[in-house]
């Protein structure tokens, strides 16, 4: 299978998922109580979660592109790793809506926060597993032969990237706002120059 | 018509359908009764149906790619076969939501399960019909001339692939959980190496 | 501007519109009255409208492709014609849902049918206007120089294709079912070999 | 990173956002009061906002294409500017629905109008910032070396394009209908020949 079509399909799935995030921004019912300004203001968790998730999915897209760029071809196993990765990206609009809907709800906020950061962690794990498979088991499909040392270093850097999401998920047990803040900081960090492999 | 654009359109339709599956994952109303954990747990049919349908659509995408890769051009009949195939893929978010919504409902679960597996069967039939048309009627558009023997063998293997979905649909008459399990096993089977024609 | 990207964008918009049609297939509320079979059966206008609209959008996609294939480049006017065409395609999920929702409702079925066929007519008019502009005003951007006679003939055939939708819209004043049937027949007609310009 | 994939991803995100606009066209509940004609007529703000936003997103797509066409490559900073631009496009279905839902509501129409035009302004600012970055900081990635004079002129023309949206947003404080009209006029203006950089 050519690389072009796996890129096209992945681009489309990620693009739909990132755009569906906006479906969680709700227009307040005009018949409801309170001024529009007040009611829109109350929705701030939705805006915050939208921005954090949008940037996070955008960054995974950049990393996904960098990962595939190294390949000259794909096989069945790579397709399945990629499919699982897309599956974990596809649920992010749901976990984002869950986070936004429960951030201010006393009895569910901790679980929602753990699931939110947890869904980023699972996505990162799927990404790591795919990357690991490419670098260790499919070295013959890489554009340029990387030395074992370089490959191990790339993977180690990748693995380190999993930690912050683990911390964010654990933080949710204590405070959901902290989880959202950590996830936002991770997105900002990767937005800085030189932090993705573009 | 060039092959590129039929691939691009099919990729986009399949990508949208696979991502819309997540719209059936619902955020529980914060004002409802019960803990969030309990209410999310109750939704397990939605998660199971999401995973099974996501993998199934992903695998049909892989097979679709493999099928088109063999072609050097397309004509009107191929476009119409492809359109009907995409139509059957487009309804899968609906049948998936039906399965998830009725799995635990005594009076509708059997019908929902039959429709769920039935929609996979119909999609597989549309795929088989298109593949059969390409191999038997459009041999001149194939990249490499396959001997009649090889073509018959490919089709026979394809036809055998229809059986499990028929079994899953029939099983729904007895037990909806068995239907879901069979559909899941089929997806796992095709995820194994060497089972798709990538 | 290169032709490639206008094709990619149009493909994506049409693919999203065609897939959003399925959002009008509703899962009956499990808490409602009546068996699932009965309630799904009551939704037959939704299934019929889904199939008719899916095929219609699919055929406009085929024709759109054939139209653009003739071009070697695009300019601002072509982009705007295309944008208006996409706008008319984008509303089809809405008019389809309207048709499905009111087909069996005594007080609104006629208007819904007129709007349904009318939306196909408007889309066809936008397509005709764009095609006319390409053939008459942008002959220098066509891949091969078509003689004025050929161009007039292509347009005449195109114009004739508008009539059936006009008839379908008028029929809605009398009987909404007739409108749906005519729109279905048009789709089936174009599905026959040799009727689109692929 | 190659230019092709950033174009493909942006096309897909913009295409999904432009098509999701139609989700704000609602089929009136058949069980409701009033004739269908009357109730559809009452929804005219939704139709107007749909058309204005569709054309506006379509024009930003044209401009986006013209901007990227000049590039021979992309780097991390360009990807992040593009991601932020896509983020501002992704919220437009929400602000459009807000405008449509509140245009005729006395207590919220002003705020909704300011937010509506404001969302176009923010999108234009994101576009301007990205364009400025390309022309001033990434001149070495441009296909042809533009003289500093030309680059400054392009940017000045770009900056002038921000003004009308600022005016439209301010007008919302006085009259929401004026805001919608100005936004519509801007779209019509850019639909005229020679106003975009295609």
Coordinates of N, CA, C and O in Angstrom, one line a residue, chain B residues 1-2 4-6 8-10 12-14 16-17 20 23-24 74-77 79-80 82-84 86-91 93-94 97-98 101-102 105 107-109 111-112 115, chain C residues 7 10-12 14-16 18-20 22-23 25-30 34 36-37 39-40 47 50-51 54-55 58-59 61-62 64-65 68-69 190-196 198:
Chain B
X1 N -12.1 8.9 -16.0 CA -11.9 9.6 -14.7 C -10.7 9.0 -14.0 O -10.4 7.8 -14.1
X2 N -9.9 9.8 -13.4 CA -8.7 9.3 -12.8 C -9.0 8.5 -11.5 O -10.0 8.8 -10.9
X4 N -7.3 8.7 -8.8 CA -7.0 9.5 -7.6 C -8.2 10.1 -6.9 O -8.3 10.1 -5.7
X5 N -9.1 10.6 -7.8 CA -10.2 11.3 -7.1 C -11.3 10.4 -6.5 O -11.9 10.7 -5.5
X6 N -11.5 9.2 -7.1 CA -12.4 8.3 -6.5 C -11.8 7.8 -5.1 O -12.5 7.6 -4.2
X8 N -9.8 9.7 -3.2 CA -9.9 10.8 -2.3 C -11.3 10.9 -1.8 O -11.5 11.1 -0.6
X9 N -12.3 10.8 -2.6 CA -13.7 10.9 -2.2 C -14.1 9.8 -1.2 O -14.7 10.0 -0.2
X10 N -13.7 8.6 -1.6 CA -14.0 7.4 -0.8 C -13.3 7.5 0.6 O -13.9 7.3 1.6
X12 N -12.6 10.2 2.1 CA -13.2 11.3 2.9 C -14.6 10.7 3.5 O -14.9 11.0 4.7
X13 N -15.3 10.1 2.7 CA -16.6 9.5 3.1 C -16.4 8.5 4.3 O -17.1 8.6 5.3
X14 N -15.5 7.6 4.1 CA -15.2 6.6 5.1 C -14.7 7.3 6.4 O -15.0 6.9 7.5
X16 N -15.3 10.3 7.5 CA -16.3 11.0 8.2 C -17.2 10.0 8.9 O -17.5 10.2 10.1
X17 N -17.6 8.9 8.2 CA -18.4 7.9 8.8 C -17.8 7.3 10.1 O -18.4 7.2 11.1
X20 N -17.9 9.9 12.9 CA -19.2 10.2 13.4 C -19.6 9.2 14.4 O -20.6 9.4 15.2
X23 N -20.1 10.2 17.9 CA -21.3 11.0 18.3 C -22.3 10.2 19.1 O -23.2 10.8 19.8
X24 N -22.1 8.9 19.1 CA -23.0 8.1 19.9 C -22.5 7.8 21.3 O -23.1 7.1 22.1
X74 N -11.1 4.0 -14.0 CA -12.4 3.7 -13.5 C -13.4 4.2 -14.6 O -13.2 5.0 -15.4
X75 N -14.6 3.5 -14.6 CA -15.6 3.9 -15.6 C -16.9 4.1 -14.8 O -17.0 4.1 -13.5
X76 N -18.0 4.4 -15.5 CA -19.3 4.8 -14.9 C -19.8 3.7 -13.9 O -20.2 3.9 -12.8
X77 N -19.7 2.4 -14.4 CA -20.2 1.3 -13.6 C -19.4 1.2 -12.3 O -20.0 1.0 -11.2
X79 N -17.9 3.5 -10.7 CA -18.3 4.7 -9.8 C -19.6 4.4 -9.1 O -19.8 4.7 -7.9
X80 N -20.6 3.8 -9.8 CA -21.8 3.5 -9.2 C -21.7 2.4 -8.2 O -22.3 2.4 -7.1
X82 N -19.1 1.8 -6.5 CA -18.5 2.4 -5.3 C -19.4 3.3 -4.5 O -19.4 3.3 -3.3
X83 N -20.3 4.0 -5.2 CA -21.3 4.9 -4.6 C -22.2 4.0 -3.7 O -22.5 4.4 -2.5
X84 N -22.7 2.9 -4.2 CA -23.6 2.0 -3.4 C -22.8 1.5 -2.2 O -23.3 1.4 -1.1
X86 N -20.3 3.0 -0.6 CA -20.2 4.1 0.3 C -21.6 4.4 1.0 O -21.6 4.7 2.2
X87 N -22.7 4.2 0.3 CA -24.0 4.3 0.9 C -24.2 3.4 2.1 O -24.7 3.7 3.1
X88 N -23.7 2.1 1.9 CA -23.9 1.1 2.9 C -22.9 1.4 4.1 O -23.2 1.0 5.2
X89 N -21.8 2.1 3.8 CA -20.9 2.5 4.9 C -21.5 3.6 5.7 O -21.4 3.7 6.9
X90 N -22.1 4.5 5.0 CA -22.7 5.7 5.6 C -23.8 5.5 6.6 O -24.0 6.3 7.5
X91 N -24.5 4.3 6.5 CA -25.5 4.0 7.5 C -25.0 3.4 8.8 O -25.7 3.2 9.7
X93 N -22.9 4.4 11.2 CA -23.1 5.1 12.5 C -24.5 4.9 13.1 O -24.7 4.8 14.3
X94 N -25.5 4.9 12.2 CA -26.9 4.7 12.6 C -27.1 3.3 13.2 O -27.6 3.1 14.3
X97 N -25.4 2.9 16.5 CA -26.2 3.6 17.6 C -27.4 2.8 18.0 O -27.7 2.7 19.2
X98 N -28.0 2.1 17.0 CA -29.2 1.3 17.3 C -28.8 0.1 18.2 O -29.4 -0.2 19.2
X101 N -27.9 1.3 21.6 CA -29.1 1.8 22.4 C -30.0 0.7 22.8 O -30.8 0.8 23.8
X102 N -30.0 -0.5 22.1 CA -31.0 -1.5 22.4 C -30.4 -2.8 22.9 O -31.1 -3.8 23.2
X105 N -32.0 -3.7 26.1 CA -33.5 -3.5 26.1 C -34.1 -4.8 25.7 O -34.0 -5.2 24.5
X107 N -37.1 -5.8 24.8 CA -38.1 -6.0 23.7 C -37.5 -5.6 22.3 O -38.1 -5.8 21.3
X108 N -36.3 -5.1 22.2 CA -35.8 -4.7 20.9 C -34.4 -5.2 20.6 O -33.9 -5.1 19.4
X109 N -33.8 -5.9 21.6 CA -32.4 -6.2 21.4 C -32.1 -7.2 20.2 O -31.1 -7.1 19.5
X111 N -33.9 -7.6 17.3 CA -34.0 -6.9 16.1 C -32.8 -6.0 15.8 O -32.2 -6.0 14.7
X112 N -32.4 -5.3 16.9 CA -31.2 -4.3 16.8 C -30.0 -5.1 16.4 O -29.2 -4.7 15.5
X115 N -30.1 -6.2 12.7 CA -29.9 -5.1 11.9 C -28.4 -4.7 11.9 O -27.8 -4.4 10.9
Chain C
X7 N -10.3 20.6 -6.3 CA -10.9 19.3 -6.3 C -10.9 18.7 -4.9 O -11.9 18.1 -4.5
X10 N -13.5 20.5 -2.8 CA -14.9 20.1 -3.2 C -15.2 18.7 -2.8 O -16.3 18.4 -2.3
X11 N -14.3 17.8 -3.0 CA -14.4 16.4 -2.6 C -14.8 16.3 -1.1 O -15.7 15.6 -0.7
X12 N -14.0 17.1 -0.3 CA -14.2 17.0 1.1 C -15.6 17.5 1.5 O -16.3 16.9 2.3
X14 N -18.3 17.7 -0.3 CA -19.4 16.8 -0.8 C -19.4 15.6 0.0 O -20.4 15.0 0.4
X15 N -18.2 15.1 0.4 CA -18.1 13.9 1.2 C -18.7 14.1 2.6 O -19.4 13.2 3.1
X16 N -18.5 15.2 3.2 CA -19.1 15.5 4.5 C -20.6 15.6 4.4 O -21.4 15.0 5.2
X18 N -22.6 14.3 2.2 CA -23.2 13.0 1.9 C -23.3 12.1 3.1 O -24.2 11.3 3.3
X19 N -22.3 12.3 4.0 CA -22.2 11.4 5.2 C -23.1 12.0 6.3 O -23.6 11.2 7.1
X20 N -23.3 13.3 6.3 CA -24.2 13.9 7.3 C -25.6 13.5 7.1 O -26.4 13.6 8.0
X22 N -26.8 10.7 7.1 CA -27.2 9.6 8.0 C -27.6 10.2 9.4 O -28.2 9.4 10.1
X23 N -27.2 11.4 9.7 CA -27.6 12.0 11.0 C -29.1 12.1 11.1 O -29.7 12.2 12.2
X25 N -31.1 9.6 10.4 CA -31.7 8.3 10.7 C -31.6 8.3 12.2 O -30.6 8.3 12.8
X26 N -32.8 8.2 12.9 CA -32.9 8.3 14.3 C -33.1 7.0 15.0 O -33.8 6.2 14.5
X27 N -32.4 6.8 16.1 CA -32.6 5.6 16.9 C -33.8 5.9 17.8 O -33.8 6.9 18.5
X28 N -34.9 5.1 17.7 CA -36.1 5.4 18.5 C -35.8 5.3 20.0 O -34.9 4.5 20.4
X29 N -36.4 6.1 20.8 CA -36.2 6.1 22.2 C -36.7 4.8 22.8 O -37.8 4.5 22.7
X30 N -35.8 4.0 23.5 CA -36.2 2.7 24.0 C -37.3 2.9 25.0 O -38.1 1.9 25.2
X34 N -44.7 1.1 21.6 CA -44.6 0.3 20.3 C -43.4 -0.5 20.2 O -42.4 -0.2 20.8
X36 N -39.9 -2.1 18.5 CA -38.9 -1.4 17.7 C -39.1 -1.6 16.2 O -38.9 -0.7 15.4
X37 N -39.6 -2.8 15.8 CA -39.8 -3.1 14.4 C -40.9 -2.0 13.8 O -40.7 -1.5 12.8
X39 N -41.7 0.9 15.0 CA -41.2 2.3 15.1 C -40.1 2.5 14.0 O -40.0 3.6 13.4
X40 N -39.3 1.5 13.8 CA -38.3 1.7 12.7 C -39.1 1.7 11.3 O -38.7 2.5 10.4
X47 N -35.5 6.6 5.4 CA -34.6 5.7 4.6 C -34.7 6.0 3.2 O -33.7 6.1 2.5
X50 N -33.0 9.2 2.5 CA -31.5 9.0 2.6 C -30.9 8.4 1.3 O -30.0 8.9 0.7
X51 N -31.6 7.4 0.8 CA -31.1 6.7 -0.4 C -31.1 7.7 -1.6 O -30.1 7.8 -2.4
X54 N -28.5 10.5 -1.2 CA -27.2 10.0 -1.2 C -26.8 9.8 -2.7 O -25.7 10.2 -3.1
X55 N -27.7 9.1 -3.5 CA -27.4 8.9 -4.9 C -27.3 10.2 -5.6 O -26.4 10.3 -6.5
X58 N -24.1 11.8 -4.8 CA -23.0 11.1 -5.5 C -22.9 11.3 -7.0 O -21.8 11.4 -7.5
X59 N -24.1 11.5 -7.6 CA -24.0 11.7 -9.0 C -23.5 13.1 -9.4 O -22.8 13.3 -10.3
X61 N -21.4 14.6 -7.6 CA -20.0 14.5 -7.4 C -19.3 14.0 -8.7 O -18.3 14.5 -9.1
X62 N -19.9 13.0 -9.3 CA -19.3 12.4 -10.5 C -19.3 13.5 -11.6 O -18.3 13.7 -12.3
X64 N -19.4 16.7 -11.2 CA -18.5 17.7 -10.9 C -17.0 17.4 -11.2 O -16.3 18.2 -11.8
X65 N -16.7 16.1 -11.0 CA -15.4 15.7 -11.4 C -15.2 15.7 -12.9 O -14.1 16.2 -13.3
X68 N -14.6 19.4 -13.9 CA -13.3 20.0 -13.5 C -12.2 19.3 -14.3 O -11.1 19.9 -14.6
X69 N -12.4 18.0 -14.7 CA -11.3 17.3 -15.4 C -10.9 18.0 -16.7 O -9.8 17.9 -17.1
X190 N -29.7 8.3 -13.8 CA -28.3 8.7 -13.9 C -27.3 7.6 -13.5 O -26.1 7.6 -13.8
X191 N -27.8 6.6 -12.7 CA -27.0 5.5 -12.4 C -26.8 4.5 -13.5 O -25.9 3.7 -13.5
X192 N -27.7 4.6 -14.5 CA -27.5 3.8 -15.7 C -26.3 4.2 -16.5 O -25.8 5.3 -16.5
X193 N -25.7 3.2 -17.2 CA -24.5 3.5 -18.0 C -24.7 4.6 -19.0 O -25.8 4.7 -19.6
X194 N -23.7 5.4 -19.2 CA -23.7 6.4 -20.3 C -24.5 7.6 -20.0 O -24.7 8.4 -20.9
X195 N -24.9 7.8 -18.8 CA -25.7 9.0 -18.5 C -25.0 10.2 -17.8 O -25.4 11.3 -17.8
X196 N -23.8 9.8 -17.2 CA -23.0 10.9 -16.7 C -21.8 11.1 -17.6 O -21.5 10.2 -18.4
X198 N -18.6 10.9 -17.0 CA -17.3 10.5 -16.3 C -16.2 10.2 -17.3 O -16.3 9.5 -18.2

